[in-house]
Amino acid sequence: MATEAASTAPVDGSQIQDIVDEIYEKYRNVDDGAVATYIPELGKADPKDFAICLATVDGHVFKAGDIDKEFTIQSMCKPFAFQMALEQWGREKVLKHVGVEPSGDAFNSIELDPKSTRPFNPMINAGAIAIASLIKKDSVEAGIQAFVDRMSDAAGRQLRIDQDVLNSETLTGNRNRAIAYLMRNFGIIDEHVNESLHQYFAQCSLLVNTHDVAMMAATFANMGANPITGKRVFDFQVIKYVLTVMFTCGLYDYAGGWAYEVGLPAKSGVGGGIFGVVNRQL
Ligand code: GLN
Protein backbone atom coordinates (compact mmCIF):
# COMPACT_ATOMS: atom_id res chain seq x y z
CA MET A 1 0.00 0.00 0.00
CA ALA A 2 1.12 3.53 -0.68
CA THR A 3 1.06 4.54 2.99
CA GLU A 4 3.28 1.61 3.99
CA ALA A 5 5.73 2.41 1.24
CA ALA A 6 5.87 5.99 2.46
CA SER A 7 6.52 5.04 6.07
CA THR A 8 9.36 2.64 5.26
CA ALA A 9 11.09 4.87 2.69
CA PRO A 10 14.64 5.78 3.77
CA VAL A 11 14.87 9.21 5.39
CA ASP A 12 16.47 11.82 3.18
CA GLY A 13 19.03 13.49 5.47
CA SER A 14 19.42 16.52 3.25
CA GLN A 15 15.74 17.34 3.67
CA ILE A 16 16.11 17.25 7.45
CA GLN A 17 19.18 19.49 7.27
CA ASP A 18 17.20 21.91 5.08
CA ILE A 19 14.48 22.07 7.74
CA VAL A 20 17.02 22.70 10.51
CA ASP A 21 18.62 25.48 8.40
CA GLU A 22 15.22 26.99 7.70
CA ILE A 23 14.26 27.04 11.37
CA TYR A 24 17.65 28.47 12.28
CA GLU A 25 17.22 31.34 9.81
CA LYS A 26 13.67 31.93 10.92
CA TYR A 27 14.59 32.35 14.60
CA ARG A 28 18.19 33.57 14.64
CA ASN A 29 17.24 37.23 14.95
CA VAL A 30 14.63 36.80 17.66
CA ASP A 31 15.79 38.93 20.56
CA ASP A 32 12.94 38.51 23.03
CA GLY A 33 13.70 37.91 26.68
CA ALA A 34 16.93 38.50 28.56
CA VAL A 35 19.88 36.52 29.86
CA ALA A 36 19.61 35.45 33.51
CA THR A 37 21.49 37.77 35.86
CA TYR A 38 20.46 36.47 39.28
CA ILE A 39 23.53 34.24 39.03
CA PRO A 40 25.91 37.12 38.13
CA GLU A 41 28.25 34.99 36.00
CA LEU A 42 25.35 34.01 33.69
CA GLY A 43 24.82 37.71 32.94
CA LYS A 44 28.00 37.61 30.83
CA ALA A 45 26.31 35.38 28.22
CA ASP A 46 25.92 36.80 24.71
CA PRO A 47 22.20 36.68 23.86
CA LYS A 48 23.09 36.45 20.18
CA ASP A 49 24.53 32.93 20.58
CA PHE A 50 22.14 30.50 18.93
CA ALA A 51 22.41 26.92 17.75
CA ILE A 52 20.13 24.01 16.93
CA CYS A 53 21.19 20.37 16.96
CA LEU A 54 19.16 17.29 16.20
CA ALA A 55 20.62 13.82 16.81
CA THR A 56 18.87 10.63 15.73
CA VAL A 57 19.04 7.22 17.41
CA ASP A 58 20.83 5.85 14.35
CA GLY A 59 23.67 8.32 14.77
CA HIS A 60 22.83 11.11 12.31
CA VAL A 61 23.45 14.65 13.48
CA PHE A 62 21.94 17.78 11.91
CA LYS A 63 23.10 21.18 13.11
CA ALA A 64 23.06 24.91 12.57
CA GLY A 65 24.64 27.91 14.32
CA ASP A 66 27.21 28.22 17.15
CA ILE A 67 27.19 24.49 17.75
CA ASP A 68 30.48 24.32 19.71
CA LYS A 69 29.85 27.31 21.94
CA GLU A 70 29.79 26.16 25.57
CA PHE A 71 27.31 27.26 28.20
CA THR A 72 26.21 25.78 31.53
CA ILE A 73 23.60 23.06 31.52
CA GLN A 74 21.70 24.56 34.50
CA SER A 75 18.29 22.95 34.98
CA MET A 76 18.75 20.65 32.00
CA CYS A 77 20.83 18.57 34.46
CA LYS A 78 17.71 17.69 36.45
CA PRO A 79 16.30 14.80 34.37
CA PHE A 80 19.74 13.15 34.24
CA ALA A 81 20.24 13.46 38.00
CA PHE A 82 16.72 12.04 38.52
CA GLN A 83 17.67 9.13 36.25
CA MET A 84 20.80 8.48 38.33
CA ALA A 85 18.84 8.59 41.60
CA LEU A 86 16.24 6.11 40.26
CA GLU A 87 19.00 3.77 39.12
CA GLN A 88 20.83 3.96 42.45
CA TRP A 89 17.91 3.86 44.89
CA GLY A 90 14.89 2.54 43.01
CA ARG A 91 11.48 4.09 42.51
CA GLU A 92 10.07 3.49 45.97
CA LYS A 93 12.85 5.17 47.93
CA VAL A 94 13.16 8.09 45.52
CA LEU A 95 9.42 8.72 45.78
CA LYS A 96 9.78 9.13 49.54
CA HIS A 97 11.90 12.22 48.86
CA VAL A 98 10.24 13.77 45.81
CA GLY A 99 6.80 13.60 44.17
CA VAL A 100 5.84 13.45 40.50
CA GLU A 101 3.11 16.10 40.39
CA PRO A 102 3.35 19.33 38.40
CA SER A 103 3.62 22.26 40.82
CA GLY A 104 2.26 24.89 38.44
CA ASP A 105 4.78 27.26 40.01
CA ALA A 106 8.12 28.81 39.08
CA PHE A 107 11.31 26.75 39.18
CA ASN A 108 12.60 28.40 42.34
CA SER A 109 9.39 28.48 44.37
CA ILE A 110 9.87 28.01 48.11
CA GLU A 111 7.17 25.46 48.75
CA LEU A 112 6.65 21.77 49.44
CA ASP A 113 3.58 19.62 48.88
CA PRO A 114 1.53 20.49 51.99
CA LYS A 115 0.24 16.91 52.34
CA SER A 116 3.47 14.96 51.98
CA THR A 117 6.05 17.75 52.72
CA ARG A 118 7.97 16.46 49.69
CA PRO A 119 8.95 18.74 46.80
CA PHE A 120 6.30 18.45 44.07
CA ASN A 121 8.65 16.97 41.44
CA PRO A 122 12.36 16.57 40.55
CA MET A 123 12.31 19.27 37.83
CA ILE A 124 11.83 22.23 40.17
CA ASN A 125 14.77 23.36 42.29
CA ALA A 126 13.42 21.86 45.53
CA GLY A 127 13.05 18.42 43.96
CA ALA A 128 16.41 18.67 42.20
CA ILE A 129 18.15 19.53 45.48
CA ALA A 130 16.47 16.52 47.11
CA ILE A 131 17.74 14.37 44.22
CA ALA A 132 21.24 15.88 44.53
CA SER A 133 21.15 14.91 48.20
CA LEU A 134 20.40 11.30 47.16
CA ILE A 135 23.16 11.00 44.56
CA LYS A 136 25.91 12.86 46.42
CA LYS A 137 28.67 10.71 47.88
CA ASP A 138 30.54 10.77 51.21
CA SER A 139 33.28 12.60 49.39
CA VAL A 140 31.59 15.61 47.79
CA GLU A 141 34.08 15.69 44.94
CA ALA A 142 33.47 11.99 44.18
CA GLY A 143 29.72 12.65 43.92
CA ILE A 144 30.29 15.50 41.49
CA GLN A 145 32.78 13.42 39.48
CA ALA A 146 30.29 10.55 39.17
CA PHE A 147 27.78 13.00 37.70
CA VAL A 148 30.35 14.55 35.33
CA ASP A 149 31.46 11.09 34.17
CA ARG A 150 27.93 9.97 33.42
CA MET A 151 27.12 13.17 31.53
CA SER A 152 30.37 12.82 29.59
CA ASP A 153 29.35 9.31 28.52
CA ALA A 154 25.96 10.63 27.42
CA ALA A 155 27.54 13.51 25.48
CA GLY A 156 30.26 11.30 24.02
CA ARG A 157 33.15 13.52 25.14
CA GLN A 158 34.78 14.56 28.41
CA LEU A 159 32.87 17.42 30.07
CA ARG A 160 33.89 19.72 32.93
CA ILE A 161 32.45 22.12 35.49
CA ASP A 162 32.60 25.89 34.96
CA GLN A 163 34.20 26.92 38.27
CA ASP A 164 33.30 30.61 37.81
CA VAL A 165 29.60 29.80 37.43
CA LEU A 166 29.80 27.38 40.36
CA ASN A 167 31.41 30.05 42.58
CA SER A 168 28.92 32.66 41.40
CA GLU A 169 25.91 30.51 42.26
CA THR A 170 27.46 29.39 45.55
CA LEU A 171 27.85 33.04 46.57
CA THR A 172 24.35 34.10 45.56
CA GLY A 173 22.24 30.94 45.91
CA ASN A 174 20.42 31.92 49.09
CA ARG A 175 17.01 31.08 47.73
CA ASN A 176 18.14 27.51 47.04
CA ARG A 177 19.71 27.46 50.50
CA ALA A 178 16.36 28.46 51.99
CA ILE A 179 14.63 25.67 50.05
CA ALA A 180 17.22 23.15 51.23
CA TYR A 181 16.87 24.10 54.89
CA LEU A 182 13.09 23.94 54.60
CA MET A 183 13.47 20.36 53.32
CA ARG A 184 15.95 19.57 56.09
CA ASN A 185 13.35 20.75 58.61
CA PHE A 186 10.88 18.17 57.26
CA GLY A 187 13.46 15.37 57.08
CA ILE A 188 13.33 15.23 53.26
CA ILE A 189 17.11 15.64 52.98
CA ASP A 190 19.82 14.55 55.39
CA GLU A 191 21.88 16.81 57.65
CA HIS A 192 24.58 17.39 55.04
CA VAL A 193 22.72 20.37 53.63
CA ASN A 194 25.74 22.25 52.29
CA GLU A 195 27.07 19.13 50.58
CA SER A 196 23.70 18.56 48.87
CA LEU A 197 23.65 22.17 47.70
CA HIS A 198 27.22 21.92 46.45
CA GLN A 199 26.34 18.79 44.47
CA TYR A 200 23.31 20.61 42.97
CA PHE A 201 25.21 23.82 42.14
CA ALA A 202 28.03 21.80 40.54
CA GLN A 203 25.57 19.76 38.44
CA CYS A 204 24.04 23.03 37.15
CA SER A 205 27.53 24.39 36.34
CA LEU A 206 28.42 21.60 33.90
CA LEU A 207 29.69 23.07 30.63
CA VAL A 208 28.00 21.71 27.51
CA ASN A 209 27.55 22.75 23.91
CA THR A 210 24.48 22.25 21.77
CA HIS A 211 25.85 19.07 20.21
CA ASP A 212 26.43 17.59 23.70
CA VAL A 213 22.87 18.29 24.77
CA ALA A 214 21.48 16.73 21.58
CA MET A 215 23.58 13.60 22.18
CA MET A 216 22.37 13.38 25.80
CA ALA A 217 18.77 13.64 24.62
CA ALA A 218 19.39 11.06 21.89
CA THR A 219 20.88 8.74 24.53
CA PHE A 220 17.55 8.89 26.40
CA ALA A 221 15.70 8.32 23.10
CA ASN A 222 17.98 5.40 22.22
CA MET A 223 17.01 3.31 25.25
CA GLY A 224 20.03 4.53 27.22
CA ALA A 225 22.84 3.89 24.74
CA ASN A 226 24.77 6.76 23.14
CA PRO A 227 23.90 6.45 19.41
CA ILE A 228 27.42 7.30 18.22
CA THR A 229 29.76 5.65 20.75
CA GLY A 230 27.34 2.78 21.39
CA LYS A 231 28.13 2.97 25.12
CA ARG A 232 25.27 1.98 27.44
CA VAL A 233 24.89 5.03 29.70
CA PHE A 234 21.43 4.86 31.30
CA ASP A 235 19.33 2.01 32.59
CA PHE A 236 16.51 1.56 30.08
CA GLN A 237 14.07 0.42 32.81
CA VAL A 238 13.79 3.86 34.41
CA ILE A 239 14.02 6.19 31.40
CA LYS A 240 10.24 6.03 31.00
CA TYR A 241 9.73 7.60 34.44
CA VAL A 242 12.16 10.40 33.62
CA LEU A 243 10.51 11.17 30.27
CA THR A 244 7.08 11.22 31.89
CA VAL A 245 8.12 13.73 34.53
CA MET A 246 9.86 15.82 31.87
CA PHE A 247 6.61 15.83 29.91
CA THR A 248 4.42 16.89 32.83
CA CYS A 249 6.86 19.10 34.78
CA GLY A 250 9.88 19.97 32.60
CA LEU A 251 8.73 23.51 31.82
CA TYR A 252 7.48 24.37 35.35
CA ASP A 253 4.55 26.81 35.27
CA TYR A 254 4.43 26.51 31.45
CA ALA A 255 4.44 22.68 31.48
CA GLY A 256 0.77 22.42 30.46
CA GLY A 257 1.10 25.00 27.69
CA TRP A 258 4.25 23.29 26.42
CA ALA A 259 2.61 19.85 26.40
CA TYR A 260 -0.37 21.32 24.54
CA GLU A 261 1.62 23.34 21.99
CA VAL A 262 4.70 21.14 21.48
CA GLY A 263 3.83 17.78 22.99
CA LEU A 264 7.33 16.50 23.79
CA PRO A 265 9.09 15.65 27.05
CA ALA A 266 11.51 18.56 27.42
CA LYS A 267 13.71 20.44 29.85
CA SER A 268 14.87 24.04 29.88
CA GLY A 269 17.69 25.74 31.77
CA VAL A 270 18.54 29.35 32.69
CA GLY A 271 21.82 28.98 30.79
CA GLY A 272 19.65 29.33 27.67
CA GLY A 273 19.42 25.71 26.62
CA ILE A 274 16.35 23.59 26.02
CA PHE A 275 16.08 20.00 24.80
CA GLY A 276 13.27 17.66 23.88
CA VAL A 277 13.10 13.91 23.31
CA VAL A 278 11.17 12.04 20.64
CA ASN A 279 11.41 8.62 22.24
CA ARG A 280 13.08 5.93 20.09
CA GLN A 281 13.73 8.53 17.39
CA LEU A 282 15.69 11.69 18.25
N1 GLN B 1 21.16 26.74 38.95
C1 GLN B 1 19.88 27.36 38.69
C2 GLN B 1 19.14 27.64 39.97
O1 GLN B 1 19.08 26.82 40.82
C3 GLN B 1 19.08 26.49 37.78
C4 GLN B 1 17.71 27.04 37.48
C5 GLN B 1 17.21 26.79 36.08
O2 GLN B 1 17.94 26.53 35.14
N2 GLN B 1 15.92 26.95 35.93
O3 GLN B 1 18.59 28.69 40.16
Coordinates of N, CA, C and O in Angstrom, one line a residue, residues 16 30 56 83 91 101 112-113 121 129 164 176 199 224 240 243 272:
I16 N 16.1 16.9 6.0 CA 16.1 17.3 7.4 C 17.0 18.4 7.7 O 16.7 19.4 8.4
V30 N 15.6 36.5 16.6 CA 14.6 36.8 17.7 C 15.4 37.3 18.9 O 16.4 36.7 19.2
T56 N 19.8 11.8 15.8 CA 18.9 10.6 15.7 C 19.4 9.4 16.4 O 20.7 9.3 16.7
Q83 N 17.4 10.5 36.8 CA 17.7 9.1 36.3 C 18.7 8.4 37.1 O 18.5 7.2 37.5
R91 N 12.6 3.2 42.6 CA 11.5 4.1 42.5 C 10.9 4.4 43.9 O 10.6 5.5 44.2
E101 N 4.2 15.3 40.8 CA 3.1 16.1 40.4 C 3.6 17.5 39.9 O 4.5 18.0 40.5
L112 N 6.7 23.2 49.5 CA 6.6 21.8 49.4 C 5.2 21.4 49.4 O 4.3 22.1 49.7
D113 N 5.0 20.1 48.9 CA 3.6 19.6 48.9 C 3.0 19.6 50.3 O 3.6 18.9 51.2
N121 N 8.1 17.8 42.5 CA 8.7 17.0 41.4 C 10.2 17.3 41.3 O 10.6 18.3 41.9
I129 N 17.2 19.5 44.3 CA 18.2 19.5 45.5 C 18.0 18.2 46.3 O 18.9 17.6 46.7
D164 N 33.8 29.2 37.6 CA 33.3 30.6 37.8 C 31.8 30.6 38.0 O 31.3 31.4 38.9
N176 N 18.0 29.0 47.0 CA 18.1 27.5 47.0 C 18.5 27.0 48.4 O 18.1 25.9 48.9
Q199 N 26.6 19.8 45.6 CA 26.3 18.8 44.5 C 25.4 19.4 43.4 O 25.7 19.3 42.2
G224 N 18.9 4.4 26.3 CA 20.0 4.5 27.2 C 21.4 4.4 26.6 O 22.4 4.5 27.4
K240 N 11.6 5.7 31.2 CA 10.2 6.0 31.0 C 9.7 6.9 32.1 O 8.9 7.8 31.9
L243 N 11.2 10.5 31.4 CA 10.5 11.2 30.3 C 9.1 11.6 30.7 O 8.7 12.7 30.2
G272 N 20.1 29.1 29.0 CA 19.6 29.3 27.7 C 19.4 28.1 26.8 O 19.0 28.2 25.7

